[in-house]
Short mmCIF file of C-alpha atoms in Angstrom, two decimals:
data_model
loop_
_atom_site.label_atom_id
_atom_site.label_comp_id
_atom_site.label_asym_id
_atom_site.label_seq_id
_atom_site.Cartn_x
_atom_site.Cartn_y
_atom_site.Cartn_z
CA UNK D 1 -10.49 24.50 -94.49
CA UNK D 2 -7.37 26.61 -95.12
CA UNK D 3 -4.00 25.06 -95.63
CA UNK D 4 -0.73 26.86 -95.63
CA UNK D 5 1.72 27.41 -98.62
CA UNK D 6 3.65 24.88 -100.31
CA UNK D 7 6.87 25.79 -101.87
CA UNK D 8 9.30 23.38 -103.55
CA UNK D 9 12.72 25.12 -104.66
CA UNK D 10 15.56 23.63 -106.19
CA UNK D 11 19.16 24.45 -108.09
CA UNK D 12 21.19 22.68 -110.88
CA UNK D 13 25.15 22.78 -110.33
CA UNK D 14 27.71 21.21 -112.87
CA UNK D 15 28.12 17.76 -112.26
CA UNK D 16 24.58 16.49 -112.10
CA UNK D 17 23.53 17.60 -108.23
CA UNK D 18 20.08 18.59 -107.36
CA UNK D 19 18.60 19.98 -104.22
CA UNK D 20 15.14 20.21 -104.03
CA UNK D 21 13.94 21.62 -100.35
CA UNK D 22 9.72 21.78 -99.18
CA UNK D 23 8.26 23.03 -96.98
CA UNK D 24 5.30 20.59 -95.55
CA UNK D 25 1.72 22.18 -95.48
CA UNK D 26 0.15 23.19 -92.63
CA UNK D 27 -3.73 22.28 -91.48
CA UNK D 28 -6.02 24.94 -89.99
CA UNK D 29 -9.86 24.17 -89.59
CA UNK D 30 -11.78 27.11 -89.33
CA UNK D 31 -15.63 26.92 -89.11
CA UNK D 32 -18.17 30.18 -88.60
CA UNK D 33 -21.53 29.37 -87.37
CA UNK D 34 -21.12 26.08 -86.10
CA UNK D 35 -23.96 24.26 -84.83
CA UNK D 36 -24.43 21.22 -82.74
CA UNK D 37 -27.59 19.23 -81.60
CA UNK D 38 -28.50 16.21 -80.04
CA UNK D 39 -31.67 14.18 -79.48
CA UNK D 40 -31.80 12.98 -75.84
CA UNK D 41 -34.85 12.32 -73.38
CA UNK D 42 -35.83 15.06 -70.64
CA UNK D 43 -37.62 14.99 -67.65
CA UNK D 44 -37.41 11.71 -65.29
CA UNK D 45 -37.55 9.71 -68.92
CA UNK D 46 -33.61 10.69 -68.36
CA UNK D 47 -32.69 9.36 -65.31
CA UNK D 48 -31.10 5.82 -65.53
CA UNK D 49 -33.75 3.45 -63.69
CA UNK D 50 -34.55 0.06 -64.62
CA UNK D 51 -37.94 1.25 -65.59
CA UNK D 52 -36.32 3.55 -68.34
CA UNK D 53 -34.28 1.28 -69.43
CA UNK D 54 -37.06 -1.54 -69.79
CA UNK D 55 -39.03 1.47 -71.76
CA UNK D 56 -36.37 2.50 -74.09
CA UNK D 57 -35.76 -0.88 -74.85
CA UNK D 58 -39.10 -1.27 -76.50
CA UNK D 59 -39.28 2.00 -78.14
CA UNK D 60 -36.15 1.50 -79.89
CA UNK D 61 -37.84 -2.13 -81.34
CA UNK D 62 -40.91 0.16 -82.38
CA UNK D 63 -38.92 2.36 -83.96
CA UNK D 64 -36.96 -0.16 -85.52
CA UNK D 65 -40.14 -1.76 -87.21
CA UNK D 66 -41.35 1.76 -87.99
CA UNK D 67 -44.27 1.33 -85.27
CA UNK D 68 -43.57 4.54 -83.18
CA UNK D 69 -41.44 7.71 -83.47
CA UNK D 70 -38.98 8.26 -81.34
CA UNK D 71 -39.67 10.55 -77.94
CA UNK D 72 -36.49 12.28 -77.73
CA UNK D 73 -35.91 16.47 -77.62
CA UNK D 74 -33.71 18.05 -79.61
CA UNK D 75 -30.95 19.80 -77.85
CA UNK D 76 -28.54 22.45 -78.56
CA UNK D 77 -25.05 21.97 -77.74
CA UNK D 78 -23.54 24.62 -80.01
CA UNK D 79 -25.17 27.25 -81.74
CA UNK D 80 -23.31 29.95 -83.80
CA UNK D 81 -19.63 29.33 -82.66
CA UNK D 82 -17.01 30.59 -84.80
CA UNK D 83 -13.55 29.13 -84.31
CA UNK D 84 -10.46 27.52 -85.87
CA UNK D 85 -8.94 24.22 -84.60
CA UNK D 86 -4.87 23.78 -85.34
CA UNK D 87 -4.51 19.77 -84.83
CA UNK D 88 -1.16 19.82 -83.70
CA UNK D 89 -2.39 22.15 -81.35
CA UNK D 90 -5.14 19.83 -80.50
CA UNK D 91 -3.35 16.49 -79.59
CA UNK D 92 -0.49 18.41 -77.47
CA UNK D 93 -3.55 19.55 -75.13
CA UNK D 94 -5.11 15.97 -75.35
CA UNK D 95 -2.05 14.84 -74.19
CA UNK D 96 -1.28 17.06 -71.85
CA UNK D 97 -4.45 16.54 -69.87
CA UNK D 98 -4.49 13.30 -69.96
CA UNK D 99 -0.80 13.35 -68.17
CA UNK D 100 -2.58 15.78 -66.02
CA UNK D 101 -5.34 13.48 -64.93
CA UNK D 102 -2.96 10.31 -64.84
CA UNK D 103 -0.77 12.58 -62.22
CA UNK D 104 -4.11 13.33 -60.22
CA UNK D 105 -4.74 9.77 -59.94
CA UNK D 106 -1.38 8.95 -58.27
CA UNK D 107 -1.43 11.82 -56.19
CA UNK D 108 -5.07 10.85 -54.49
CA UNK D 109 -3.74 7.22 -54.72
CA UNK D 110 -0.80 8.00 -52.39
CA UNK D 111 -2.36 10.14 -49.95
CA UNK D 112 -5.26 6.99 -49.57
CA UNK D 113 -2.00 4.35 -48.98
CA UNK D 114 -0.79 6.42 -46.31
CA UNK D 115 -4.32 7.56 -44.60
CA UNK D 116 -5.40 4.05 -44.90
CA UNK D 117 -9.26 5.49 -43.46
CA UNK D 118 -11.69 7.18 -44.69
CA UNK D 119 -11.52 10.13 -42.74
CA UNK D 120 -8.06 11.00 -42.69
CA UNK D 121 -7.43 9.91 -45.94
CA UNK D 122 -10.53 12.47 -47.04
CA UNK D 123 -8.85 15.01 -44.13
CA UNK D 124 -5.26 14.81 -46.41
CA UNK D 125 -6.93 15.04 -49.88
CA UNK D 126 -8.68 18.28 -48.72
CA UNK D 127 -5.44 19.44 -47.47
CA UNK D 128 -3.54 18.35 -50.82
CA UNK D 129 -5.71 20.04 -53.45
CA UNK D 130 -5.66 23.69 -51.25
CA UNK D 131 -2.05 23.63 -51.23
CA UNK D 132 -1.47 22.38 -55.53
CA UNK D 133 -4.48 25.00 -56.29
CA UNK D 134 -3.23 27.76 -54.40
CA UNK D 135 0.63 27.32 -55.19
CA UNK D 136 0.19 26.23 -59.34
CA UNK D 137 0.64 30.00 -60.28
CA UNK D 138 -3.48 30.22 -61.23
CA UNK D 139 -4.95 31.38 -57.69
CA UNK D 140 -1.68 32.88 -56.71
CA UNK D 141 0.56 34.01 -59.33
CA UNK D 142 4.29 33.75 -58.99
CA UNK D 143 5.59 36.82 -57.93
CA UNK D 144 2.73 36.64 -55.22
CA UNK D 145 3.96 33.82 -53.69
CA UNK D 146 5.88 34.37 -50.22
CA UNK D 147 9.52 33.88 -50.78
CA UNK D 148 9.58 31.04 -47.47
CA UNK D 149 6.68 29.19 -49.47
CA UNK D 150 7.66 29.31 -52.88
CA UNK D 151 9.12 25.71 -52.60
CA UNK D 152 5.87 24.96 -52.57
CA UNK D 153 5.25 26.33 -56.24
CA UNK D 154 8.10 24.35 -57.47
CA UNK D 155 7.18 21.10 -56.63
CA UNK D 156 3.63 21.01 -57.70
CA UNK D 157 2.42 19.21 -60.46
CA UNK D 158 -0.37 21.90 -60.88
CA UNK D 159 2.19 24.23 -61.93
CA UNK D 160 3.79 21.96 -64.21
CA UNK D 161 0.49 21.23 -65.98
CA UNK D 162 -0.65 25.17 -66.04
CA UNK D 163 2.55 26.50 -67.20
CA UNK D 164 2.10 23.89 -70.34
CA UNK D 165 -1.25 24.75 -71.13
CA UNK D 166 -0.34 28.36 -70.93
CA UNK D 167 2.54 27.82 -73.21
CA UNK D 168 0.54 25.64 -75.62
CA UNK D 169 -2.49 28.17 -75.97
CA UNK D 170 -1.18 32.09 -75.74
CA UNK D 171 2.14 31.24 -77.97
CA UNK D 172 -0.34 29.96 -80.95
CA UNK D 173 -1.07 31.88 -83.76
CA UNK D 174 -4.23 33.41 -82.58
CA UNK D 175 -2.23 35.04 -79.64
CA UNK D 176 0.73 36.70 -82.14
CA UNK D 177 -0.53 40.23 -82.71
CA UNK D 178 1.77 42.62 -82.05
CA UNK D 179 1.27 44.93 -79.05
CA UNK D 180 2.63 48.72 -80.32
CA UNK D 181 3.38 49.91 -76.53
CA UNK D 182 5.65 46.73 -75.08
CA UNK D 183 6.52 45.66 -78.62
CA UNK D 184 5.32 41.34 -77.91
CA UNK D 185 2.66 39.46 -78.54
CA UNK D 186 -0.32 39.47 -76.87
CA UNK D 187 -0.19 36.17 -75.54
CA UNK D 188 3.30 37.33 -74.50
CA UNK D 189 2.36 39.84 -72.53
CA UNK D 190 -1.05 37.85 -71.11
CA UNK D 191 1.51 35.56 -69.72
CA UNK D 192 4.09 38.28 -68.16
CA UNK D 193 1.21 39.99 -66.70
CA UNK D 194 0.34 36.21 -65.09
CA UNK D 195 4.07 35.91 -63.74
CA UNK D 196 4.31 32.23 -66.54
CA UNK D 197 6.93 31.48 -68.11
CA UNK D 198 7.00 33.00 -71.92
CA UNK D 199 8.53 30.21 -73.81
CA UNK D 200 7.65 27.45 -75.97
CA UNK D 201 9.80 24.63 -74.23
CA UNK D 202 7.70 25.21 -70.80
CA UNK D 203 5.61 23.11 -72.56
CA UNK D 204 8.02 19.50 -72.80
CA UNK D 205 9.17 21.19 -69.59
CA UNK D 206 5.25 20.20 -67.90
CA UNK D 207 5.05 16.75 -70.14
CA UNK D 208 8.27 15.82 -68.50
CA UNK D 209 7.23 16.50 -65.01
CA UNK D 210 4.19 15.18 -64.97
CA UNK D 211 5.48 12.24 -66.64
CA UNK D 212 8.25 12.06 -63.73
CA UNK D 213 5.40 12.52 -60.97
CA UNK D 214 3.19 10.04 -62.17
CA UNK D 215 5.68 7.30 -62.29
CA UNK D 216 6.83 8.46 -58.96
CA UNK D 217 3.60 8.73 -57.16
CA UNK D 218 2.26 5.61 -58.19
CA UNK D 219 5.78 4.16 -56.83
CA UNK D 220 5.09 5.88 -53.41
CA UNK D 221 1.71 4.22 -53.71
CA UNK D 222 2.86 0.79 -54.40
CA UNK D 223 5.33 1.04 -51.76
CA UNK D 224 2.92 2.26 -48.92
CA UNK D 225 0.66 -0.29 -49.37
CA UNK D 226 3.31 -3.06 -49.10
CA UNK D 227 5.13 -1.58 -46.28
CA UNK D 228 2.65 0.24 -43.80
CA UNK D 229 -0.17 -1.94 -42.19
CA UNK D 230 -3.82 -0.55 -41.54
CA UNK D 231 -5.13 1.00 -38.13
CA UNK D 232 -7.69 -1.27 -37.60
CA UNK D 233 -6.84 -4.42 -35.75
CA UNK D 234 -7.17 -7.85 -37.52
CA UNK D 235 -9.58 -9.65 -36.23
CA UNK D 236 -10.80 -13.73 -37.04
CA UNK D 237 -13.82 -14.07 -38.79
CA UNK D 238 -15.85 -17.33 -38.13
CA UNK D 239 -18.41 -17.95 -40.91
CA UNK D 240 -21.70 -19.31 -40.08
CA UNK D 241 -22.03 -21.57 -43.14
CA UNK D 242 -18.30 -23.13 -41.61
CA UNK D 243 -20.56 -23.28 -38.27
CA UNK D 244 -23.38 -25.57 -39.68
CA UNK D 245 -21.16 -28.18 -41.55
CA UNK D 246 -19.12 -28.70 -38.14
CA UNK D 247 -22.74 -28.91 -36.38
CA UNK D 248 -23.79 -31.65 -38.78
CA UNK D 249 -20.74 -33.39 -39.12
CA UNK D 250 -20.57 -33.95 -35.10
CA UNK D 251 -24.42 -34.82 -35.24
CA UNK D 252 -23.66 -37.42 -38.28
CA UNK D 253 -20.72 -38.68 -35.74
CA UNK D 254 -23.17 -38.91 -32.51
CA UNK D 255 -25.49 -41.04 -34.65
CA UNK D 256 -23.14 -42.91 -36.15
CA UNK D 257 -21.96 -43.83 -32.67
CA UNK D 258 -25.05 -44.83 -31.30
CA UNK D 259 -26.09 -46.62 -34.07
CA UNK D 260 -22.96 -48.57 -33.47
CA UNK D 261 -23.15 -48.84 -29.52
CA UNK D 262 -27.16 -50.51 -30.52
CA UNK D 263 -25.64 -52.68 -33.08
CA UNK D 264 -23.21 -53.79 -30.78
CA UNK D 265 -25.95 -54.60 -27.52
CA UNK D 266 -27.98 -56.27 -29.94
CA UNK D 267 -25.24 -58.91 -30.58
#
């Protein structure tokens, strides 16, 4: 682990004032060589049956007792990554996706409120995710998009979210070496040559939209399913259960009647 400098400075004047100004660390994790493994079953042993289940149930009370070892093939994950992990870094992306995937949510949520089937509501979600992928400035970039359709760029949350994660990832430290012929960075000019924006505030720029589209799409969602009615007709619904209790309570009536018409000819 490397951490950054740590200065403290400070100056005396006549009349007792002191200033004393720091300048916080900051955190890098760097790691060479990483490797990761993981014990997990193979084969059908992996799929999740109630057989398995049963069976790994009682293997992991062997093991517990020391009876049996454990079946389970080791896995690589990792092997020999080399890396370094800035944490502020880190939890802007985490929360950045997860805006992202909150935003998604609403989105599909409001296009099944107003297709309110299952084919047409599948027919619109198609539709939807050609026209966010092809206008968020990834597929396309955004001098490539056609000047009557570049609305279309504008208000998708797609682009909001890239031009974030762009902002968040080539402006780091790992993307500042200097490129002699343009005279930037190199995540500088990785973003130019992308047509995305090249500065740092792009990035509360795509919290704030997506922010602003997830409250408003769930919004739209609420609303459509308050206000628009589904395509299918309502129909009553007789249960047969309902069926049987009225069938025995008019048989418990007929005999109670003729019991009573009996008791009466009798007297």
């Amino acid at each position: 682990m490397d951490s950054g400098s740590f200065r403290a400075g400070g100056s005396f004047r006549a009349g007792g004032s002191f200033r004393v100004g720091i300048e916080l660390p900051l955190l890098e994790v760097r790691f060479r060589d990483l490797n990761v493994e993981a014990e997990a079953y193979v084969g059908s042993r992996a799929l999740p049956s109630f057989t398995n289940f049963s069976i790994n149930m009682v293997e992991g009370l062997l093991q517990a007792l020391h009876l049996r070892s454990t079946q389970k093939k080791h896995i690589n994950i990792l092997q020999g990554i080399t890396g370094m992990i800035k944490p502020s870094r880190f939890f802007k992306q985490y929360i950045l996706l997860a805006l992202t995937n909150q935003t998604a949510s609403g989105l599909f949520k409001t296009v099944a409120s107003i297709g309110r089937n299952m084919t047409i509501s599948t027919t619109l979600g198609s539709f939807s995710l050609v026209i966010l992928f092809v206008n968020c400035g990834y597929v396309l970039s955004r001098d490539k998009v056609k000047s009557w359709w570049i609305w279309a760029y504008w208000i998708s949350p797609m682009m909001y979210s890239d031009a974030a994660i762009v902002a968040n990832e080539f402006l780091g430290k790992s993307w500042d070496k200097i490129d002699p012929t343009t005279n930037e960075t190199l995540g500088v000019a990785v973003m130019k040559s992308r047509a995305f924006f090249p500065h740092a505030y792009w990035y509360w720029i795509g919290i704030g939209a997506l922010a602003m589209f997830t409250i408003v799409l769930n919004s739209l969602y609420t609303l459509f399913l308050t206000v628009l009615n589904s395509y299918d007709k309502q129909q009553a619904v007789i249960v047969e259960s309902l069926n049987y209790e009225s069938h025995d309570s008019a048989r418990g009536a007929i005999e109670l009647t003729s019991q009573s018409m009996v008791s009466s000819s009798c007297t």
